[in-house]
Coordinates of C-alpha atoms in Angstrom, one line a residue:
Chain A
X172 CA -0.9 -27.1 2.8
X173 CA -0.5 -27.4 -0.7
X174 CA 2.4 -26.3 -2.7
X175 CA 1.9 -24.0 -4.4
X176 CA 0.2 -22.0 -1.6
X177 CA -2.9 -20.3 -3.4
X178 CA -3.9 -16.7 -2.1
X179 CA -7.3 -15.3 -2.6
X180 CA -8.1 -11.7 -1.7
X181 CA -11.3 -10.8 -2.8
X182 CA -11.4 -6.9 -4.8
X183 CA -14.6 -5.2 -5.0
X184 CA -15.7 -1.9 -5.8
X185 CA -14.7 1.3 -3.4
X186 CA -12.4 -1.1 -1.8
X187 CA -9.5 0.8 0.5
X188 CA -6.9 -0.4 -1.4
X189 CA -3.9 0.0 0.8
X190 CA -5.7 -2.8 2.8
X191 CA -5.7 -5.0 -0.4
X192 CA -2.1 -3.9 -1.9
X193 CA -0.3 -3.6 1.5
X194 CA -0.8 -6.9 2.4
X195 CA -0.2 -7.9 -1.5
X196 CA 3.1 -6.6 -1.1
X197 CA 3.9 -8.8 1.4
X198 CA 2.5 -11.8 0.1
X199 CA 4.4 -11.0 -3.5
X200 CA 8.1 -12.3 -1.8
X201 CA 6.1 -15.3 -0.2
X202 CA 8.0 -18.1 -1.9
X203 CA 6.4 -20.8 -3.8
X204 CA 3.1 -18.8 -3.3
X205 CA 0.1 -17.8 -6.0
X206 CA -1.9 -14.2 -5.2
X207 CA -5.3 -14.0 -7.1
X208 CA -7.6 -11.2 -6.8
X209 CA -10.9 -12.3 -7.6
X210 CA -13.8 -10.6 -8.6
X211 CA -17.5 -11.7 -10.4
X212 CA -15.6 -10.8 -13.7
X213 CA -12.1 -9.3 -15.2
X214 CA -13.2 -6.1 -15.6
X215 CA -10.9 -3.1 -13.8
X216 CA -12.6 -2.4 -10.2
X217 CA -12.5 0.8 -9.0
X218 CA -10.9 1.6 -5.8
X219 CA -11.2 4.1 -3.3
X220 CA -7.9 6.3 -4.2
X221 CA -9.3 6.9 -7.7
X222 CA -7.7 4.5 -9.9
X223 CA -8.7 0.8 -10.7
X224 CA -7.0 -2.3 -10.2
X225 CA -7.5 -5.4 -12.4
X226 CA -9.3 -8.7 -10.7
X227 CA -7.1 -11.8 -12.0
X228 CA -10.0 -14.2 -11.6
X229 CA -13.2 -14.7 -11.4
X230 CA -15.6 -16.2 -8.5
X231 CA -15.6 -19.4 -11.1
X232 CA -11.7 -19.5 -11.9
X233 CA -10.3 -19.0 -8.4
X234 CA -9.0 -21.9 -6.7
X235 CA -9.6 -23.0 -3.4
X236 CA -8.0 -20.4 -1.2
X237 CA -5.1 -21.9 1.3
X238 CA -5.5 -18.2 2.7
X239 CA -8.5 -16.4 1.8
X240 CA -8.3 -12.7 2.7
X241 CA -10.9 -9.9 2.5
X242 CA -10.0 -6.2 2.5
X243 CA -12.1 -3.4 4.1
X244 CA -13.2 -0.4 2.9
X245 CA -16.9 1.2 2.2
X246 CA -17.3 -1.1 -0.1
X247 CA -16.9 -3.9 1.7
X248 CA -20.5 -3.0 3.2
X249 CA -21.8 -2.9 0.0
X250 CA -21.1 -7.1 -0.1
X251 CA -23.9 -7.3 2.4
X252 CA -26.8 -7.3 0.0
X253 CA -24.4 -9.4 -2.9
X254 CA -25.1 -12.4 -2.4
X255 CA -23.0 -14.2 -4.8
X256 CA -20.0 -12.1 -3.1
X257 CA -20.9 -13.7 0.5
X258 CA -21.3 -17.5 -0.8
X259 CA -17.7 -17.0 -2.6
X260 CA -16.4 -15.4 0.9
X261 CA -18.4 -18.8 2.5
X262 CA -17.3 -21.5 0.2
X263 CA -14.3 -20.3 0.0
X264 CA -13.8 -20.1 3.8
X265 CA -14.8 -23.8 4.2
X266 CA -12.2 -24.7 2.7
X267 CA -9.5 -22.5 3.3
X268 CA -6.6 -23.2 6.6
X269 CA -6.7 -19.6 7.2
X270 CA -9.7 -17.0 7.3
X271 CA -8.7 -13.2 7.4
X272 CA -9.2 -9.6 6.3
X273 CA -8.0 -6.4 7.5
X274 CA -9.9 -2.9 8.6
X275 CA -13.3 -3.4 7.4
X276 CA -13.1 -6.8 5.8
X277 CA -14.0 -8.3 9.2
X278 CA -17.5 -6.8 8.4
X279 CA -18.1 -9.0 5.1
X280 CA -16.4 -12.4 6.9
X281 CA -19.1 -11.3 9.4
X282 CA -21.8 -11.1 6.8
X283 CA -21.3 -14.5 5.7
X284 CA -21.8 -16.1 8.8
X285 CA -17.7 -16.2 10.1
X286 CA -17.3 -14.3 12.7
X287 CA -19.9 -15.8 15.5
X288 CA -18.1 -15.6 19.0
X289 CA -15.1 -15.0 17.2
X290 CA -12.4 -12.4 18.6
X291 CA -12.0 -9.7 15.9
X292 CA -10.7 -6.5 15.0
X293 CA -11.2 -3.6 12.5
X294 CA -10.5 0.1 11.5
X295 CA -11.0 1.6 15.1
X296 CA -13.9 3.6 13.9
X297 CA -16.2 0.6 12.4
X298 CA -14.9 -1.7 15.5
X299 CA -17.8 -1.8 17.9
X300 CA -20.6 -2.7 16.0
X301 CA -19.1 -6.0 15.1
X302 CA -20.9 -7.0 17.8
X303 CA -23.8 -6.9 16.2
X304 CA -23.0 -10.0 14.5
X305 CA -22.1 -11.7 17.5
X306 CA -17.9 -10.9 17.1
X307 CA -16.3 -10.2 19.8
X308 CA -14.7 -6.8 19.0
X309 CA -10.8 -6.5 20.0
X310 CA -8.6 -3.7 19.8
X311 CA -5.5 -5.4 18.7
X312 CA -3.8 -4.4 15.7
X313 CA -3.5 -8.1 14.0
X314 CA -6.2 -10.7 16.0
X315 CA -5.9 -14.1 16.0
X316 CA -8.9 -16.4 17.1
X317 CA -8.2 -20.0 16.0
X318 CA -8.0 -19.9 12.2
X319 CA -9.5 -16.1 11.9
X320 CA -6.9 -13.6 11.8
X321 CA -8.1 -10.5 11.4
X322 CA -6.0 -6.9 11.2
X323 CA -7.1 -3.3 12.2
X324 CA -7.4 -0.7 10.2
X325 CA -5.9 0.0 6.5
X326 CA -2.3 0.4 7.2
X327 CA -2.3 -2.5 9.6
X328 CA -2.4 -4.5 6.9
X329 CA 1.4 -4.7 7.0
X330 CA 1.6 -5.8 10.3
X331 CA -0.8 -8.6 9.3
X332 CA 0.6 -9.8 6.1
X333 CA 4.5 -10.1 8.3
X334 CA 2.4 -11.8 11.1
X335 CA 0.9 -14.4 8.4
X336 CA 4.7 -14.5 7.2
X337 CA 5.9 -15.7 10.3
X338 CA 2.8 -17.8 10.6
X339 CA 3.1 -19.7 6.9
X340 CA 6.8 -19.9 6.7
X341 CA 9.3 -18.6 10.0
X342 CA 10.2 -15.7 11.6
X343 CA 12.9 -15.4 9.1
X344 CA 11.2 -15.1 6.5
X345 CA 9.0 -12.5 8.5
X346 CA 11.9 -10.5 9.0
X347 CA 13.7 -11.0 5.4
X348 CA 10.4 -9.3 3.8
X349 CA 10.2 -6.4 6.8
X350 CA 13.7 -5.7 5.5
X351 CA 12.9 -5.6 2.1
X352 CA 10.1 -3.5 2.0
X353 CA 12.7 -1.4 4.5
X354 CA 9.6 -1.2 6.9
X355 CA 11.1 0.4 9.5
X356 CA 8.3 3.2 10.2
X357 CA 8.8 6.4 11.0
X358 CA 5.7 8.3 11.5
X359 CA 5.7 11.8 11.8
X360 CA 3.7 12.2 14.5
X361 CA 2.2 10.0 17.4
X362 CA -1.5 10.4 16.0
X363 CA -2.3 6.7 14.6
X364 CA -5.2 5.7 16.7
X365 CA -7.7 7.5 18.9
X366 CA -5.4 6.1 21.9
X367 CA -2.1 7.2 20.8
X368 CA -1.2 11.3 22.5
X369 CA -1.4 13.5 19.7
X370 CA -4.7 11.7 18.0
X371 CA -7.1 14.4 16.5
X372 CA -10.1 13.8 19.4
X373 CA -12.5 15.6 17.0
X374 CA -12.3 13.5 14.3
X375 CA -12.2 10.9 16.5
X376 CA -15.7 11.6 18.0
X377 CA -16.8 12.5 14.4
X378 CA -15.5 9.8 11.8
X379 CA -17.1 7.2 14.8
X380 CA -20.5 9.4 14.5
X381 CA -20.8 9.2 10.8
X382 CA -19.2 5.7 10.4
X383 CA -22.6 4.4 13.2
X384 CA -24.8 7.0 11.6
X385 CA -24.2 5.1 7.9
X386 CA -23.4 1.9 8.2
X387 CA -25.3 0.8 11.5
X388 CA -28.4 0.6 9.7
X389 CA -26.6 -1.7 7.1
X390 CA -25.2 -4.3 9.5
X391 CA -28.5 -4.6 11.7
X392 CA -29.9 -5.5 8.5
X393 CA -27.3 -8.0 7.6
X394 CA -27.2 -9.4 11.4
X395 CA -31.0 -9.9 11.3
X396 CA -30.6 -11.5 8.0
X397 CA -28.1 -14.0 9.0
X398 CA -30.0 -14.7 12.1
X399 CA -33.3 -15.6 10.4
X400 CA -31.3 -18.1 7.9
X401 CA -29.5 -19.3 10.4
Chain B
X122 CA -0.5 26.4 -6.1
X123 CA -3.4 25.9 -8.0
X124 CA -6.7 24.6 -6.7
X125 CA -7.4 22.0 -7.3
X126 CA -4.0 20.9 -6.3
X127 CA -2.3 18.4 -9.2
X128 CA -0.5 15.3 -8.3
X129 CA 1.1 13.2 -11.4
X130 CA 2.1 10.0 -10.1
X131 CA 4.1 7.9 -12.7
X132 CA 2.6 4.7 -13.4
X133 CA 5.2 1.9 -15.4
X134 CA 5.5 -1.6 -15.6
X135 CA 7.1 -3.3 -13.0
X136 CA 6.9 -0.6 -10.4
X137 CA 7.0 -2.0 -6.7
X138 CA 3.2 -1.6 -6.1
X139 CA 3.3 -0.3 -2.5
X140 CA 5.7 2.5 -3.1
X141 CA 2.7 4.2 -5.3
X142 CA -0.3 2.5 -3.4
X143 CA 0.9 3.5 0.0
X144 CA 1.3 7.5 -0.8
X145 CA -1.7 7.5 -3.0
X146 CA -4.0 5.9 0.4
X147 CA -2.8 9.4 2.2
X148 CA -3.0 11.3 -1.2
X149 CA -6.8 10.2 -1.4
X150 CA -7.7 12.3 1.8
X151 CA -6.0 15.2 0.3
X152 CA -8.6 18.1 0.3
X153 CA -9.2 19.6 -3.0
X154 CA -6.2 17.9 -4.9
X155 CA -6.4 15.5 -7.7
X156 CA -4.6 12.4 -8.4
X157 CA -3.2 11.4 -12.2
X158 CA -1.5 7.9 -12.7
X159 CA 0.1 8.6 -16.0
X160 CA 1.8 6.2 -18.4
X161 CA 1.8 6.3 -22.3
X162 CA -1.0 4.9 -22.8
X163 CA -4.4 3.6 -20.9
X164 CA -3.7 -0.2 -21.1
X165 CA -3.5 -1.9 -17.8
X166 CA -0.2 -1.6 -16.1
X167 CA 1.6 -5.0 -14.7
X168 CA 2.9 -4.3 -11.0
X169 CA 5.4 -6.4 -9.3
X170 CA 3.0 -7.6 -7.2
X171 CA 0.7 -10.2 -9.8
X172 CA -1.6 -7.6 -11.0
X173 CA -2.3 -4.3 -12.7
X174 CA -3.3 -1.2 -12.1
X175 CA -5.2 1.1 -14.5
X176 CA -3.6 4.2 -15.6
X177 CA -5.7 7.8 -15.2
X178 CA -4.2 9.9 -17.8
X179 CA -2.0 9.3 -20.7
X180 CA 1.4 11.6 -20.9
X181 CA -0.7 13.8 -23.3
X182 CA -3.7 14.4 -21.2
X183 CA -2.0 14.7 -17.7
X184 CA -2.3 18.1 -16.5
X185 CA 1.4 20.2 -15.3
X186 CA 1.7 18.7 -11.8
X187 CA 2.0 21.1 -8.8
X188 CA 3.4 17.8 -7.2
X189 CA 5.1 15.1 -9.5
X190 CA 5.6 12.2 -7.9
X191 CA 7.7 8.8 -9.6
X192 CA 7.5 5.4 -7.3
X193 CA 10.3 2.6 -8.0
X194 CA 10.8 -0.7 -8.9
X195 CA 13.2 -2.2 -11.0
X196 CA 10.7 -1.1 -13.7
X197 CA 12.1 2.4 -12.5
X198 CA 15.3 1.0 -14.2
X199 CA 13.9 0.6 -17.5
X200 CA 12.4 4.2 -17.5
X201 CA 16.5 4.7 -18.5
X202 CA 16.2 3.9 -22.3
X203 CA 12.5 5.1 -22.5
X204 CA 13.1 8.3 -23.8
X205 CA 9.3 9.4 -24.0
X206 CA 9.0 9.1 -19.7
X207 CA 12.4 10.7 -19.0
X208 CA 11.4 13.6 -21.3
X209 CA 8.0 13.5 -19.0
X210 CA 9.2 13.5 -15.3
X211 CA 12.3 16.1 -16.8
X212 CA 9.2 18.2 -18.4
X213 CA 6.6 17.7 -15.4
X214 CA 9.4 18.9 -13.3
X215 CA 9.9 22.2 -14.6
X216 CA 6.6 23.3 -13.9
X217 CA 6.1 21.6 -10.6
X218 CA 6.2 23.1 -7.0
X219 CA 7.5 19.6 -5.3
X220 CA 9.7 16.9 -7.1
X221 CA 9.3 13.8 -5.4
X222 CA 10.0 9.9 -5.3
X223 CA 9.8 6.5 -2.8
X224 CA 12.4 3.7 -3.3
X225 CA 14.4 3.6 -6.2
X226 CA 11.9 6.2 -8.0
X227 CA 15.1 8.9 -7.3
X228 CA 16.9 7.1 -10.0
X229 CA 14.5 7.9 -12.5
X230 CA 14.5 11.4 -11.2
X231 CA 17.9 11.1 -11.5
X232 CA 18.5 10.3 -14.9
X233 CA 16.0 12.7 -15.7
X234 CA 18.4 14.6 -15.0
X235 CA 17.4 16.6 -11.9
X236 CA 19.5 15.5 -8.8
X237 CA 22.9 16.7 -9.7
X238 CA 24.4 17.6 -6.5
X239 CA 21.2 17.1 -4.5
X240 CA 20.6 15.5 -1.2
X241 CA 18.1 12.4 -2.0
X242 CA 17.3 8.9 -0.5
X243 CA 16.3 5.5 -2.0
X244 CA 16.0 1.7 -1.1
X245 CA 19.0 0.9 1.1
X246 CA 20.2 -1.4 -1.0
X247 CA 20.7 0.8 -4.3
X248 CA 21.1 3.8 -2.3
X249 CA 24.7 3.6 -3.4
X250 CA 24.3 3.9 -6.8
X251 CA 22.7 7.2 -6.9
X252 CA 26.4 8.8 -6.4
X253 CA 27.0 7.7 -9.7
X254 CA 24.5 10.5 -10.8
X255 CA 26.4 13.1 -8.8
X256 CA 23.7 13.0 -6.2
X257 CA 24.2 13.2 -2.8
X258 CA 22.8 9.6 -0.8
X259 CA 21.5 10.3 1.9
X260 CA 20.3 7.8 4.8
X261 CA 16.6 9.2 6.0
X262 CA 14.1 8.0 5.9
X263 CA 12.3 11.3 4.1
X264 CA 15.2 13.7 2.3
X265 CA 14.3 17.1 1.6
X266 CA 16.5 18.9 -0.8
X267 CA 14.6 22.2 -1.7
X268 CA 11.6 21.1 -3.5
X269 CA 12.8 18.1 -3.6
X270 CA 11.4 15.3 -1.5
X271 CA 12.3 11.8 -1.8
X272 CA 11.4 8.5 0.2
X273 CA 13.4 5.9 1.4
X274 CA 12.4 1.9 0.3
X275 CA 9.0 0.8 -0.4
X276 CA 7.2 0.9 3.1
X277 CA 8.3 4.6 3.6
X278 CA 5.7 6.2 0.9
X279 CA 3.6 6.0 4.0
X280 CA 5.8 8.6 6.3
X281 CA 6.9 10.5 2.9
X282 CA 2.6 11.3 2.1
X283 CA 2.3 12.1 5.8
X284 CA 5.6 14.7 5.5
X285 CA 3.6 16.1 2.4
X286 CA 0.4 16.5 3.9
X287 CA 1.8 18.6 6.4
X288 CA 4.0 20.2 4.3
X289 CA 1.3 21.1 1.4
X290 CA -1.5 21.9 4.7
X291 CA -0.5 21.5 7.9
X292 CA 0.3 19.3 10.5
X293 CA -3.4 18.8 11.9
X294 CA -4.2 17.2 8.3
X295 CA -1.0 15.1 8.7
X296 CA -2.0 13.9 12.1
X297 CA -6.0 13.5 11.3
X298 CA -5.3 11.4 7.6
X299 CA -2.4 8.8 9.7
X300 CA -5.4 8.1 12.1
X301 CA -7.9 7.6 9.5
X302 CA -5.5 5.2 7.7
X303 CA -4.9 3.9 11.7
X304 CA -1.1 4.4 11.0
X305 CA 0.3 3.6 14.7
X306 CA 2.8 0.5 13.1
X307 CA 3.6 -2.5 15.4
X308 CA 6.2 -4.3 13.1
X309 CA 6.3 -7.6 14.5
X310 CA 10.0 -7.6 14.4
X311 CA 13.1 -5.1 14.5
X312 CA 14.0 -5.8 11.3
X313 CA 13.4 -2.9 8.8
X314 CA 16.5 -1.5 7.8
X315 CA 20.1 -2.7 7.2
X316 CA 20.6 -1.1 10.7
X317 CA 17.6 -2.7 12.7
X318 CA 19.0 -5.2 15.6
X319 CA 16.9 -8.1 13.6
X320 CA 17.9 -7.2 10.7
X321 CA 19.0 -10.4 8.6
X322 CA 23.0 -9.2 7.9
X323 CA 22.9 -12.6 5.3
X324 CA 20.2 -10.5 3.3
X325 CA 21.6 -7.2 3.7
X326 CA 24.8 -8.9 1.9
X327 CA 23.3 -10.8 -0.8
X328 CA 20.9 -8.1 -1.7
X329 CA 23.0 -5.5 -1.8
X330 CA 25.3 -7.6 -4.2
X331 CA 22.3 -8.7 -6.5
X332 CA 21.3 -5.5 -7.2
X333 CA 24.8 -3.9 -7.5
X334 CA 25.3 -6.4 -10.1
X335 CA 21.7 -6.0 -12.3
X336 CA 21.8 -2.3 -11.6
X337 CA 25.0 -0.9 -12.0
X338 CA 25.6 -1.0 -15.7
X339 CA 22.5 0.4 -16.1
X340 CA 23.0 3.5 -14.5
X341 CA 27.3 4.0 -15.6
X342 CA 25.0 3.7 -18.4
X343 CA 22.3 6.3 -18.0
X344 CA 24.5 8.9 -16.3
X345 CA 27.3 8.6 -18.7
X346 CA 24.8 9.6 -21.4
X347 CA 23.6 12.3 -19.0
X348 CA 27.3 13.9 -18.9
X349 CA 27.7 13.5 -22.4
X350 CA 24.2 15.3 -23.0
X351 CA 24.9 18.3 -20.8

């Protein structure tokens, strides 16, 4: 690997930016380690929470990602019909020693042609129709296939980024930032997933519902598409 | 509490970027609320993280918070001598139903003036320090003090914006906003706190000591002029 390690987590509009700025927590107390968010240009991108966060690069000034890591988020559908977004996310995967995303950035390293017959996950609600692109969909909160590692959805991302700690330096180091960022969770209630007890079954049935009813379309598109060049 | 509700997040340089990004994630799902990031001016804000965030509002054009909320960072220790951001968490205050902080935000309440003799958490490293205020440290994870709710370290904005939701609506929106966000943490060690089994007791030390040393003048500093002020 080279030193420095270089990082690059793609930022796009209506991005879920706890999957992009949990994980960039993390990575910030990697040592000897360089984060870019890139972007097509500088300008501030909005996110999903209402606010904007600044790309530090560009598609043409990032350097070839060690890690390249794509976050999910609605907008992370929205990739399927950029091309220049998809060939960054390809070229850049080529050369990178590690592949990943979190929650619905699975569905754009899908898109550009990553994930066939790979093991991967995503947010819980998007997580079936991977398979349309020939994934195969697992629940696990951080999945590892090879050099695809992939995390669940949004705040999984910290799970991730400590399991790519571990990964990239030692478990030390893994456990050094853990303490730091004093993630010893304490939710209040047992409601994280549809399988945990006190889960909210009707959103459950009704976030999956809407998720299928919107973005189904979107993928069968992009599968086809990637087919056909393919 | 006025609808739409008002959150004011304080936005500075050098704030530890997950301690705002993880609350504002479970703010976003609030129903009918509104969320400010407010600094002095619009410019781009440097995180600790490598990049900036856009503020939303300047200190003129934020509205009067029903919830104020001010993240950390050692940027949080520079709000000290920055008369202009004291004077607007102390003013925002006044006016606001809730009073809250993550990580080392409570010492920026704090020399705001507004936890004399208060129950309030912080990072575990500079929870210590907050005596010097004549606050009262406390070792949870979420303290609750009246209307006043602070967060422990960095990772906790998470559980503190889930305690809100339920506080500000119930505990159904609680429960339905950590599965959307697919909160059900697996850590990948026992390592989160001082007090965690895996805890590294060689970082515990040298932390603590670091930031004893950068930090304590600072606030002898801030609270002395706070005595002398009152």
């Amino acid at each position: 690997m080279s030193a420095p390690l270089q990082i690059v987590a793609l930022l796009f509009p209506n991005v879920t930016q706890l999957d992009l700025t949990g994980p960039a927590q993390v990575f910030s107390q990697f040592p000897d380690a360089e984060v870019h968010f890139a972007w097509r240009d500088r300008n501030p991108v909005p996110t999903d929470s209402g606010f904007s966060i600044v790309p530090t690069a560009t598609f043409l000034e990032a350097p070839q990602a060690d890690l390249l890591f794509v976050p999910g988020g609605a907008g992370a559908f929205e990739l399927f019909e950029d091309d220049a977004a998809l060939s960054f996310i390809a070229e850049q995967a080529a050369g990178a020693q590690f592949v990943t995303s979190v929650c619905t950035g699975s569905f754009a390293l899908a898109a550009a042609g990553l994930l066939n017959g790979k093991r991967a996950t995503s947010h819980w609600a998007s997580l079936h129709m991977l398979e349309d692109f020939g994934a195969v969909p697992v629940r696990e909160r951080v999945a590892r296939d090879g050099h695809i590692i992939t995390g669940a959805g949004i705040s999984s991302g910290i799970d991730f980024a400590l399991a790519l700690a571990a990964e990239l330096y030692d478990d030390r180091m893994a456990r050094q930032i853990q303490l730091y960022i004093e993630y010893d969770p304490a939710p209040p209630f047992d409601a994280g997933s549809p399988f945990r007890p006190e889960a909210d079954q009707q959103s459950v049935k009704e976030r999956i519902a809407s998720v299928t009813e919107h973005r189904s379309p979107m993928v069968a598109r992009a599968a086809q598409r990637l087919r056909t060049e393919s």
